mmCIF file of N, CA and C in Angstrom:
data_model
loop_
_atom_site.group_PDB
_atom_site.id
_atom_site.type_symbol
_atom_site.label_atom_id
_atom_site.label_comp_id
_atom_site.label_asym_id
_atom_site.label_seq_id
_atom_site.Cartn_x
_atom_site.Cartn_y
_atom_site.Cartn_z
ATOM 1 N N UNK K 9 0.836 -1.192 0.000
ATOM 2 C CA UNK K 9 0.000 0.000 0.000
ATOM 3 C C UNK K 9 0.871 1.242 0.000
ATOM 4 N N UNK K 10 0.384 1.732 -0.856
ATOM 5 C CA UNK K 10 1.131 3.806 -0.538
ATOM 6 C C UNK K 10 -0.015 4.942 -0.533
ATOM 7 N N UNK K 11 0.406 5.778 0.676
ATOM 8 C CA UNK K 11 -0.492 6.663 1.017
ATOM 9 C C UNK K 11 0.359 7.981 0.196
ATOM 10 N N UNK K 12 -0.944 8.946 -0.309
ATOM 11 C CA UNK K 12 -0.560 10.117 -0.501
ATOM 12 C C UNK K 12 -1.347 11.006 -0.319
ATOM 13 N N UNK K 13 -0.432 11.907 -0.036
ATOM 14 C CA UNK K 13 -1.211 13.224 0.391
ATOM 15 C C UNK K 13 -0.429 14.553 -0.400
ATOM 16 N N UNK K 14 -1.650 15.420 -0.661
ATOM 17 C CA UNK K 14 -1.189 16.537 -1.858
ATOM 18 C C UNK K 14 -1.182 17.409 -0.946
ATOM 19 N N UNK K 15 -0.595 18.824 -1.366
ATOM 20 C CA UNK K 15 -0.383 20.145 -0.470
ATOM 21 C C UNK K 15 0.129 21.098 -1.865
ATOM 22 N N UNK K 16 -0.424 22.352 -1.458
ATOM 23 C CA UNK K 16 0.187 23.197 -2.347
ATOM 24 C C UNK K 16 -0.478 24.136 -3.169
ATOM 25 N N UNK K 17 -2.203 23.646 -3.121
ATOM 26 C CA UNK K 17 -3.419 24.436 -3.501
ATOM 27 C C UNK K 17 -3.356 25.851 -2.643
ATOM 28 N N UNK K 18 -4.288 26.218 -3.922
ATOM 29 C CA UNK K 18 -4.805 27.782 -3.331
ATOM 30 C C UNK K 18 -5.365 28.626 -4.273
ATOM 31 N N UNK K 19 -5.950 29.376 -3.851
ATOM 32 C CA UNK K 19 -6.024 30.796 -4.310
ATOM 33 C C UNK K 19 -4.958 31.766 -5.489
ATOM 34 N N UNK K 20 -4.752 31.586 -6.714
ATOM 35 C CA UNK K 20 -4.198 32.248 -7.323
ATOM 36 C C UNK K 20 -4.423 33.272 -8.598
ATOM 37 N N UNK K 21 -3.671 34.542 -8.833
ATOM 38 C CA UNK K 21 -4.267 35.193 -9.701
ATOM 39 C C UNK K 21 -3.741 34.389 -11.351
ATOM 40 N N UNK K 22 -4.676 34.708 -12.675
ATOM 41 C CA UNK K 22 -3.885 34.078 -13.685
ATOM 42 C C UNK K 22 -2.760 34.846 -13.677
ATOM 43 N N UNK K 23 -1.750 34.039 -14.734
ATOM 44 C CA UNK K 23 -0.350 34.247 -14.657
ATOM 45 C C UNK K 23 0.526 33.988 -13.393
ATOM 46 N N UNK K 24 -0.121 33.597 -12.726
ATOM 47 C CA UNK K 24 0.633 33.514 -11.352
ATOM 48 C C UNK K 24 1.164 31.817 -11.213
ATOM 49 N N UNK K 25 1.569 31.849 -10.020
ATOM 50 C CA UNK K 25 2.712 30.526 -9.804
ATOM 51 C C UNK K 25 2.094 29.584 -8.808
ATOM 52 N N UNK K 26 1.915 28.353 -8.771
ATOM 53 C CA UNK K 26 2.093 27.634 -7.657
ATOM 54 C C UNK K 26 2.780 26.150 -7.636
ATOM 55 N N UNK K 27 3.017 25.533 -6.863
ATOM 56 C CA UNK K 27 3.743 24.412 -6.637
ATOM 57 C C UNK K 27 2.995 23.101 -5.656
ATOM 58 N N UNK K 28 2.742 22.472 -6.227
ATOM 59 C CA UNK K 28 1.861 21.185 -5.669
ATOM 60 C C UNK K 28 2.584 19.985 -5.444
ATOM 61 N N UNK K 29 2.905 19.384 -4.258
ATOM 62 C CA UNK K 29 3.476 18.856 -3.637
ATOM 63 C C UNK K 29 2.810 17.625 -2.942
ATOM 64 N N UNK K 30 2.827 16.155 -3.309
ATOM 65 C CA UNK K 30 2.277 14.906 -2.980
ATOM 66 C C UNK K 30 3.525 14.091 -2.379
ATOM 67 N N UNK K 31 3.207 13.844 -1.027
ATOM 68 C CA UNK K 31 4.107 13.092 0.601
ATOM 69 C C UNK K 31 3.663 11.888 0.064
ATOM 70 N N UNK K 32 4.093 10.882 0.101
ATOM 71 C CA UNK K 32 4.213 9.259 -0.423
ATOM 72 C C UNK K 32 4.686 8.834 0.959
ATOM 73 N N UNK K 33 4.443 7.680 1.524
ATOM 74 C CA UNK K 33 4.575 7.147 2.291
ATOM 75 C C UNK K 33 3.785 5.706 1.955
ATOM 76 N N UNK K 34 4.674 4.862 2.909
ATOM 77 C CA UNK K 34 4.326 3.186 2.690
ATOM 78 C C UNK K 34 5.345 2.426 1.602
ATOM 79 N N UNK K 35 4.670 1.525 0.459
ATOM 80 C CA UNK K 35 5.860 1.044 -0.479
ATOM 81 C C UNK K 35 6.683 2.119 -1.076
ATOM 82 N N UNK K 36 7.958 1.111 -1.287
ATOM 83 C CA UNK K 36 8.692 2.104 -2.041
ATOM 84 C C UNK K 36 8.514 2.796 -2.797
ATOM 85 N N UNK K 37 8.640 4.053 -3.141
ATOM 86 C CA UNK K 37 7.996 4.984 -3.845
ATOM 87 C C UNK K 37 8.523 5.343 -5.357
ATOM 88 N N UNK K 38 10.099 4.705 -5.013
ATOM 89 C CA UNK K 38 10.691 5.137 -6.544
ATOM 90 C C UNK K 38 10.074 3.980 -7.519
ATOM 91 N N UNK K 39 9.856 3.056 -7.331
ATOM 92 C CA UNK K 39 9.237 2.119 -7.880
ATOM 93 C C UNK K 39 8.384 2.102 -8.467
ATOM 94 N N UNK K 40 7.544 3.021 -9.002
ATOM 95 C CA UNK K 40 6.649 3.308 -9.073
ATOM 96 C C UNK K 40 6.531 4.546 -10.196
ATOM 97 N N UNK K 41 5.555 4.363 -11.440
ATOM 98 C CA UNK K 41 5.503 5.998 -12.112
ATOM 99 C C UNK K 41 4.635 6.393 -11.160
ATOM 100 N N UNK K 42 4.625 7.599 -11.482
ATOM 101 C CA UNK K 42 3.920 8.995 -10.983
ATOM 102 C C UNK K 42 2.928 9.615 -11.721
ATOM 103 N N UNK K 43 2.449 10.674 -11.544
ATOM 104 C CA UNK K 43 0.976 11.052 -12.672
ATOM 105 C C UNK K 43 0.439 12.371 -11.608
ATOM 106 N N UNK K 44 0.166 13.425 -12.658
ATOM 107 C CA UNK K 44 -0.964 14.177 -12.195
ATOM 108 C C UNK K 44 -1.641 14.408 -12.952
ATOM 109 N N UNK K 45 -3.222 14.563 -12.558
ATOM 110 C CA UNK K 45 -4.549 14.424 -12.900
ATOM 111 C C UNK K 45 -5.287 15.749 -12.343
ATOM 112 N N UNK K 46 -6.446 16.119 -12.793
ATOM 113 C CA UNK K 46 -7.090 17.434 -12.638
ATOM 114 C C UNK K 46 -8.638 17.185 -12.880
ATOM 115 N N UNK K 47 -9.462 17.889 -12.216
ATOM 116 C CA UNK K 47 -10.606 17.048 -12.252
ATOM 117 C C UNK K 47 -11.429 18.856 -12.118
ATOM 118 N N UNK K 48 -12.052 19.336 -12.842
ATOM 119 C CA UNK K 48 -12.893 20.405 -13.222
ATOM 120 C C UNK K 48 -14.165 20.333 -12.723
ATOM 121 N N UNK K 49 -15.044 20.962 -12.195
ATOM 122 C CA UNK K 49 -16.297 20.929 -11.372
ATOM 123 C C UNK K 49 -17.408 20.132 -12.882
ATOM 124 N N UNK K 50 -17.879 18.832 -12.831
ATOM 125 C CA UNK K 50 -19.008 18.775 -13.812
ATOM 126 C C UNK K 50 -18.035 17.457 -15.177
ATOM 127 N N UNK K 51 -17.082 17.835 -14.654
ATOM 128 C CA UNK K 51 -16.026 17.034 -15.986
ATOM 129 C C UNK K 51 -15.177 15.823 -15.560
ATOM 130 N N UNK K 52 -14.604 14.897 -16.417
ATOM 131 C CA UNK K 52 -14.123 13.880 -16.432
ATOM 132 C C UNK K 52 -12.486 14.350 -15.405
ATOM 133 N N UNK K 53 -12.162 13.344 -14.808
ATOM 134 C CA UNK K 53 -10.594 13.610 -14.382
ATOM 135 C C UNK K 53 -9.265 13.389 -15.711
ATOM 136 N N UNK K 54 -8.947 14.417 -15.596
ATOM 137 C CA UNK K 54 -7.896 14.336 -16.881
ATOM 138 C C UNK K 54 -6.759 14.291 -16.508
ATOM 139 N N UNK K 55 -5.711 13.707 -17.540
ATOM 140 C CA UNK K 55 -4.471 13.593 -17.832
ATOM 141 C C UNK K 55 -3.833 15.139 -17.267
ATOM 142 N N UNK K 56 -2.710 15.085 -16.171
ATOM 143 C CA UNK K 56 -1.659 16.423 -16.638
ATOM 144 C C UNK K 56 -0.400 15.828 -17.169
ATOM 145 N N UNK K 57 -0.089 15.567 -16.103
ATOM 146 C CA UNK K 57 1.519 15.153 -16.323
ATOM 147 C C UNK K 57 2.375 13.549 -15.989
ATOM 148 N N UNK K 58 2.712 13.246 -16.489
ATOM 149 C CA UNK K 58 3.336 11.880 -15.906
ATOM 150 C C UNK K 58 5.192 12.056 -15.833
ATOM 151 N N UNK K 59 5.363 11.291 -14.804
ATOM 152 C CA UNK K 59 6.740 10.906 -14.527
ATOM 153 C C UNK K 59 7.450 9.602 -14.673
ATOM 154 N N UNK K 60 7.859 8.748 -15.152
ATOM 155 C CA UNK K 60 7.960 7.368 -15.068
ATOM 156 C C UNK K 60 8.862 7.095 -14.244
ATOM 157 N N UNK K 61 9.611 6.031 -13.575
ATOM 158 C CA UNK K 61 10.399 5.675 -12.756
ATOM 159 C C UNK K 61 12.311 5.666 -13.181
ATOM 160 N N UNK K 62 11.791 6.004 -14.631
ATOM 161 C CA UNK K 62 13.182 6.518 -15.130
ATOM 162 C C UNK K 62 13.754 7.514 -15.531
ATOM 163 N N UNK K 63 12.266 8.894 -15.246
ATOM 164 C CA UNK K 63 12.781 10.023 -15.558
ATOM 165 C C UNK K 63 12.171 10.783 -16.934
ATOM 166 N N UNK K 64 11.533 9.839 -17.626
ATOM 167 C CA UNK K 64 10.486 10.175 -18.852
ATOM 168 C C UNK K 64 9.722 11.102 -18.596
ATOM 169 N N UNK K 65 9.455 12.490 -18.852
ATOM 170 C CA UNK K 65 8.163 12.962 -18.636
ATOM 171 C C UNK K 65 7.515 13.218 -20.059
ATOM 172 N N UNK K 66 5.963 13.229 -19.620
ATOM 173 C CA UNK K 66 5.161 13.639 -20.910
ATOM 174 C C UNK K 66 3.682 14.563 -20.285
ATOM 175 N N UNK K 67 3.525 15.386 -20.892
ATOM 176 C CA UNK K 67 2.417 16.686 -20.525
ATOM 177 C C UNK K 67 1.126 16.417 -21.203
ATOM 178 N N UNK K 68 0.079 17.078 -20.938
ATOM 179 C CA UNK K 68 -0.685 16.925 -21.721
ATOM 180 C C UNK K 68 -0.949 18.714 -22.375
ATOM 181 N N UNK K 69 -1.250 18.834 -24.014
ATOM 182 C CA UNK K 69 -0.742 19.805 -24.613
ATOM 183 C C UNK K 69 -1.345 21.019 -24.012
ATOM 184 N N UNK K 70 -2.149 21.165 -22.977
ATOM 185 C CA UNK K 70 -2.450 22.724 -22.556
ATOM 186 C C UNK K 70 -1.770 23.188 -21.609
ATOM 187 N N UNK K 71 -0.732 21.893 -21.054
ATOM 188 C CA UNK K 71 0.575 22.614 -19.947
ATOM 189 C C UNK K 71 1.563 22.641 -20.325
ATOM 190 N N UNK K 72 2.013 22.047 -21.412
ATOM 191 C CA UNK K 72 3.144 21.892 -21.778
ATOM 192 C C UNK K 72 3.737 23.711 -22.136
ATOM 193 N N UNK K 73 5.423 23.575 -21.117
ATOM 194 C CA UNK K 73 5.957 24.863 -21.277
ATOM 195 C C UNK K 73 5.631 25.542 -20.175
ATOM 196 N N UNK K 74 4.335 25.359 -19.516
ATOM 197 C CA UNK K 74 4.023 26.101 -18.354
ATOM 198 C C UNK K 74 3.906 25.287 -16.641
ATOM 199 N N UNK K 75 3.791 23.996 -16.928
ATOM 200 C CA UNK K 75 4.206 23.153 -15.927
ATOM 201 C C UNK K 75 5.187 21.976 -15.733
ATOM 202 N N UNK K 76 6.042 21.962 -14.814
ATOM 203 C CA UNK K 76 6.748 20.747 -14.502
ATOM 204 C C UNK K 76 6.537 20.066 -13.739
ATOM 205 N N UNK K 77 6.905 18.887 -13.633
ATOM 206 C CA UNK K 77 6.833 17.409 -12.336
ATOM 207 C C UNK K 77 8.412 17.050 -12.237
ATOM 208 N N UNK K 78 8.072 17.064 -11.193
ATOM 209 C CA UNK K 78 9.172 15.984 -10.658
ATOM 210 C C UNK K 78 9.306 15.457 -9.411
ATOM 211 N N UNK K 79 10.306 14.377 -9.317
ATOM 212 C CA UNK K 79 10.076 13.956 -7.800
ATOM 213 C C UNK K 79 11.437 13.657 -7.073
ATOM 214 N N UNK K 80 11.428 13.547 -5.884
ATOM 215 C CA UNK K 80 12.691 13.432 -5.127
ATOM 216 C C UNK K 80 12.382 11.909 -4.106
ATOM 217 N N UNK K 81 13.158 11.176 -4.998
ATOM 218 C CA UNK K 81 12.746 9.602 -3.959
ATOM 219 C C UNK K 81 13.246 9.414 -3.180
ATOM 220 N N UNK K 82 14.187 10.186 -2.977
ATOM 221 C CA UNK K 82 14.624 10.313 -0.948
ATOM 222 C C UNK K 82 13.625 10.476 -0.286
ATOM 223 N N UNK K 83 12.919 11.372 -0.916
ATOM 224 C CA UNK K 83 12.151 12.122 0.641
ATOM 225 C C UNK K 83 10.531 11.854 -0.029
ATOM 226 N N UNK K 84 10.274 10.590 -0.708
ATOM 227 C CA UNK K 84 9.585 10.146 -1.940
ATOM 228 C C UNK K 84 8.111 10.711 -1.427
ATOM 229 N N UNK K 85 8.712 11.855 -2.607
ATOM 230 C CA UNK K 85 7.794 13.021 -2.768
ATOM 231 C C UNK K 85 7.604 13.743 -4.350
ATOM 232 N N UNK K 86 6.733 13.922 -4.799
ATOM 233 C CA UNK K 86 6.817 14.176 -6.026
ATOM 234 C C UNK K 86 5.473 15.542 -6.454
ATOM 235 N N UNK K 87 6.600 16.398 -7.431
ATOM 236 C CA UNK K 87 5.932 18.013 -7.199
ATOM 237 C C UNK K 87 5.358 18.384 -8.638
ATOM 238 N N UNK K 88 4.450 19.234 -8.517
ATOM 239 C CA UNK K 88 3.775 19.893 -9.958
ATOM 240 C C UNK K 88 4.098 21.326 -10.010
ATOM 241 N N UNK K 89 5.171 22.063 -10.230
ATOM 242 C CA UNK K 89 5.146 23.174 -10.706
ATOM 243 C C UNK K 89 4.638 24.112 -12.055
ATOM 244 N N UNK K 90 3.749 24.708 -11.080
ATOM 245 C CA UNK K 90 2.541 25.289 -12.412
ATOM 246 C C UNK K 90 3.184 26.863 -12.099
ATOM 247 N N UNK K 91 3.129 27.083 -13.555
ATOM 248 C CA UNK K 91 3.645 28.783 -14.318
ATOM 249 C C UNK K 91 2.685 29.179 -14.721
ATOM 250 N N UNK K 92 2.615 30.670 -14.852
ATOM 251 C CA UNK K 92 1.472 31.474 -16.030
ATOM 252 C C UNK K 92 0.349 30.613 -15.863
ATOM 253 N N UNK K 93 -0.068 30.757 -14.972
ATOM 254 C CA UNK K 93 -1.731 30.092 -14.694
ATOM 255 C C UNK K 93 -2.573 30.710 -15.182
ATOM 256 N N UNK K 94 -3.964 29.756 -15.714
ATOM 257 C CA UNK K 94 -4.799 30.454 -16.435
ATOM 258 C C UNK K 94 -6.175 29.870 -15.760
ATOM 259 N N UNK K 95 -7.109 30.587 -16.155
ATOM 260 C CA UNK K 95 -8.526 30.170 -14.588
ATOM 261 C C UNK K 95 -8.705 28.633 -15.597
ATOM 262 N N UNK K 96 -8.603 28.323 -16.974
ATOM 263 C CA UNK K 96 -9.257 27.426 -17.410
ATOM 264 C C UNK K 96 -8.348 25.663 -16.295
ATOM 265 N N UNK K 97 -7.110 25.978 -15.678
ATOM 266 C CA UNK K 97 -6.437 25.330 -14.933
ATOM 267 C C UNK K 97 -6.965 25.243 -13.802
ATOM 268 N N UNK K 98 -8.330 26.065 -13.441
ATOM 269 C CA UNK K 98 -8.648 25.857 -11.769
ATOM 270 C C UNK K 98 -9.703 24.314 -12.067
ATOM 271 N N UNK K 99 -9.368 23.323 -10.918
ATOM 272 C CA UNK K 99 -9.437 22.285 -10.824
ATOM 273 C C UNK K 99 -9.362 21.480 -9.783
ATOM 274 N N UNK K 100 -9.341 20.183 -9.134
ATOM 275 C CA UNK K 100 -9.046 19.569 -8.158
ATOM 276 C C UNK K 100 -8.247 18.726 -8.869
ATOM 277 N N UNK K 101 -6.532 18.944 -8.496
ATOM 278 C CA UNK K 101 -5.532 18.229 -8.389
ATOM 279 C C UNK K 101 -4.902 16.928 -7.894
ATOM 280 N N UNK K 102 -4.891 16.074 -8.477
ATOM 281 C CA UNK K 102 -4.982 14.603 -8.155
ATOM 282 C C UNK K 102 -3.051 14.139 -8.169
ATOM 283 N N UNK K 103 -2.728 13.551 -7.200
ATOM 284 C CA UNK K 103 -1.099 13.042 -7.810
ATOM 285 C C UNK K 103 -2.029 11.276 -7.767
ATOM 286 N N UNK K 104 -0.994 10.714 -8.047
ATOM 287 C CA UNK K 104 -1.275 9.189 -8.472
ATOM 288 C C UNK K 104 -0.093 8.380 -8.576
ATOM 289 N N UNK K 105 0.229 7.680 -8.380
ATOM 290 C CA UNK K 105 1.778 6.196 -8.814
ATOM 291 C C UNK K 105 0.980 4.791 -9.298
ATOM 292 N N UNK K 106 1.701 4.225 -10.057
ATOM 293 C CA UNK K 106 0.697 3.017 -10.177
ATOM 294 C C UNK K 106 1.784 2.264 -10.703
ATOM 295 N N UNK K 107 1.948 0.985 -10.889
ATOM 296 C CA UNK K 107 3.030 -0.058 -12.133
ATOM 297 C C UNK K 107 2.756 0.151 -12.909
ATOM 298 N N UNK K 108 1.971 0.739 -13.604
ATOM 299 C CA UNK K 108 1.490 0.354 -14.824
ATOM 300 C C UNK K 108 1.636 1.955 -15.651
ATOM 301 N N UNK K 109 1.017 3.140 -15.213
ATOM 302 C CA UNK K 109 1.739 4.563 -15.605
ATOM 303 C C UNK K 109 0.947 4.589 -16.845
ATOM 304 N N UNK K 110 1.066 5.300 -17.387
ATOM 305 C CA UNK K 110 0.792 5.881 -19.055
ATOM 306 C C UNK K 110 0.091 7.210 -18.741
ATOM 307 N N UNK K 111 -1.257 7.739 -19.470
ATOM 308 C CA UNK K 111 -2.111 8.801 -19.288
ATOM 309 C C UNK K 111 -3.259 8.406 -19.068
ATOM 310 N N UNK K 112 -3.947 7.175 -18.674
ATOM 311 C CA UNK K 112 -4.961 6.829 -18.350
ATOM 312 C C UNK K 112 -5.198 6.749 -16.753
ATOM 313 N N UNK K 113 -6.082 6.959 -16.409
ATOM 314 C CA UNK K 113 -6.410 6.647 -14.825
ATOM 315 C C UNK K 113 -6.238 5.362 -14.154
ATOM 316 N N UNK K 114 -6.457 4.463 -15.212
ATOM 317 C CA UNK K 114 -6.650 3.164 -14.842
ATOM 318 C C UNK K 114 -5.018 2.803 -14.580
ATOM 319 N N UNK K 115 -3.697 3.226 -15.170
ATOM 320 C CA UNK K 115 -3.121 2.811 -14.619
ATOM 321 C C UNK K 115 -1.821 3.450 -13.773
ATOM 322 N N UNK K 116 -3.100 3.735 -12.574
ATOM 323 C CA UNK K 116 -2.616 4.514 -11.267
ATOM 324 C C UNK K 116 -3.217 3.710 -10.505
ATOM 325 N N UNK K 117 -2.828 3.268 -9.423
ATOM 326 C CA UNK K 117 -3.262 2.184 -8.271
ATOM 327 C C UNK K 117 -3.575 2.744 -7.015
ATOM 328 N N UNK K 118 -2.935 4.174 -6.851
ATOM 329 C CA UNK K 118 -3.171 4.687 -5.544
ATOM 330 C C UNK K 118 -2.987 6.167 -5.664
ATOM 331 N N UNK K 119 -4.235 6.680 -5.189
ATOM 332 C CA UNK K 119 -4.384 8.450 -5.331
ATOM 333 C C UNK K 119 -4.352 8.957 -3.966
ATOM 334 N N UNK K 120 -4.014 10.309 -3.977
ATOM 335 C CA UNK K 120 -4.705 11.188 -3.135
ATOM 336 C C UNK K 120 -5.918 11.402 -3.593
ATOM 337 N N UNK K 121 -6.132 12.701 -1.783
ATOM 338 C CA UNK K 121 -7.295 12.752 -1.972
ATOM 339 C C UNK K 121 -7.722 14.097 -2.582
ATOM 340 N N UNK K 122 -6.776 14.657 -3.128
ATOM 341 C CA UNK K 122 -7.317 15.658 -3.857
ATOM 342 C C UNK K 122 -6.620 17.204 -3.117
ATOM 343 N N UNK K 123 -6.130 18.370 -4.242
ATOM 344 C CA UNK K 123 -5.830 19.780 -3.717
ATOM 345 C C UNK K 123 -6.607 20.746 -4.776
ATOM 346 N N UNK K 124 -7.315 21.741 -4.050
ATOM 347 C CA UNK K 124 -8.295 22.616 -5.030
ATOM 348 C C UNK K 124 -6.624 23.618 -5.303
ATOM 349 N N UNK K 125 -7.128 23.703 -6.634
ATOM 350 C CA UNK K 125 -6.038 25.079 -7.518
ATOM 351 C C UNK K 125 -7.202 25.528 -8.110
ATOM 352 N N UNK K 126 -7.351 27.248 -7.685
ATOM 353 C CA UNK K 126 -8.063 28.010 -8.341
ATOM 354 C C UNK K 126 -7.611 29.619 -8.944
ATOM 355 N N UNK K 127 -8.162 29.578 -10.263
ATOM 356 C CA UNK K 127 -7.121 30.909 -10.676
ATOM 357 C C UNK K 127 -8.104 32.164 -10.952
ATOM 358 N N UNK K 128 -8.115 32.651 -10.646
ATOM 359 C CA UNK K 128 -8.844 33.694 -11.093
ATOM 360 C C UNK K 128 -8.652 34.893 -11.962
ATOM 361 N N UNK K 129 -9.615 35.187 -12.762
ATOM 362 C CA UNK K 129 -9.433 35.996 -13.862
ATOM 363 C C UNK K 129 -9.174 37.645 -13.957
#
C-alpha cells in the first residue's frame, strides 16, 4: 500500500505561480511511475503530467511549457510546478503512482485525496 497526500493548492491570480506537492509514504515509492490528474467541477478527471520511474516525462498539450513534475525519492515526494496560470487550470488536483503509468487513470493504483487550484481571472 502507498499513502498520498497533496499540499500546495490555493487561491491564485492568472499568470501567477504555484507548486503542488504529494508526501508518499508506505511502499517504495521510486518504484513506481507517478501522474498528475485534474478534475474540473461537472467534468471527467484528466491527464496532466506523468513521470515514469526513469525520468520520462510527458504533458498533456495545454501545460506543456508552463508546468513541470518531478520527484525526489529520498524524501519520496513528487511536485507539480505550475507557471502562467490560467482560470481554465482551476481544478481539483490529483497526484497518483501506479506499475502500470501511461495517461490513463486506470493505470494509477493509488491516489490522493485531492488539492483545489483556483485561478482567477
Amino acid at each position: 500500500q502507498v499513502q498520498l497526500v497533496e499540499s500546495g493548492g490555493g487561491l491564485v491570480q492568472a499568470g501567477g505561480s504555484l507548486r503542488l506537492s504529494c508526501a508518499a509514504s508506505g511502499r517504495t515509492f521510486s518504484r513506481y511511475h507517478g501522474a498528475w490528474f485534474r478534475q474540473a467541477p461537472g467534468q471527467e478527471r484528466e491527464f496532466v503530467a506523468r513521470l515514469n520511474w526513469g525520468g520520462a516525462t510527458v504533458y498533456t498539450n495545454s501545460v506543456k511549457g508552463r508546468f513541470t513534475i518531478s520527484r525526489d525519492n529520498a524524501k519520496n515526494a513528487m511536485h507539480l510546478q505550475m507557471s502562467s496560470l490560467k482560470p481554465e487550470d482551476t481544478a481539483v488536483y490529483y497526484c497518483a503512482v501506479g506499475t502500470f503509468g501511461g495517461e490513463h487513470r486506470s493505470g494509477y493504483d493509488y491516489w490522493g485525496q485531492g488539492t483545489q487550484v483556483t485561478v482567477s481571472s
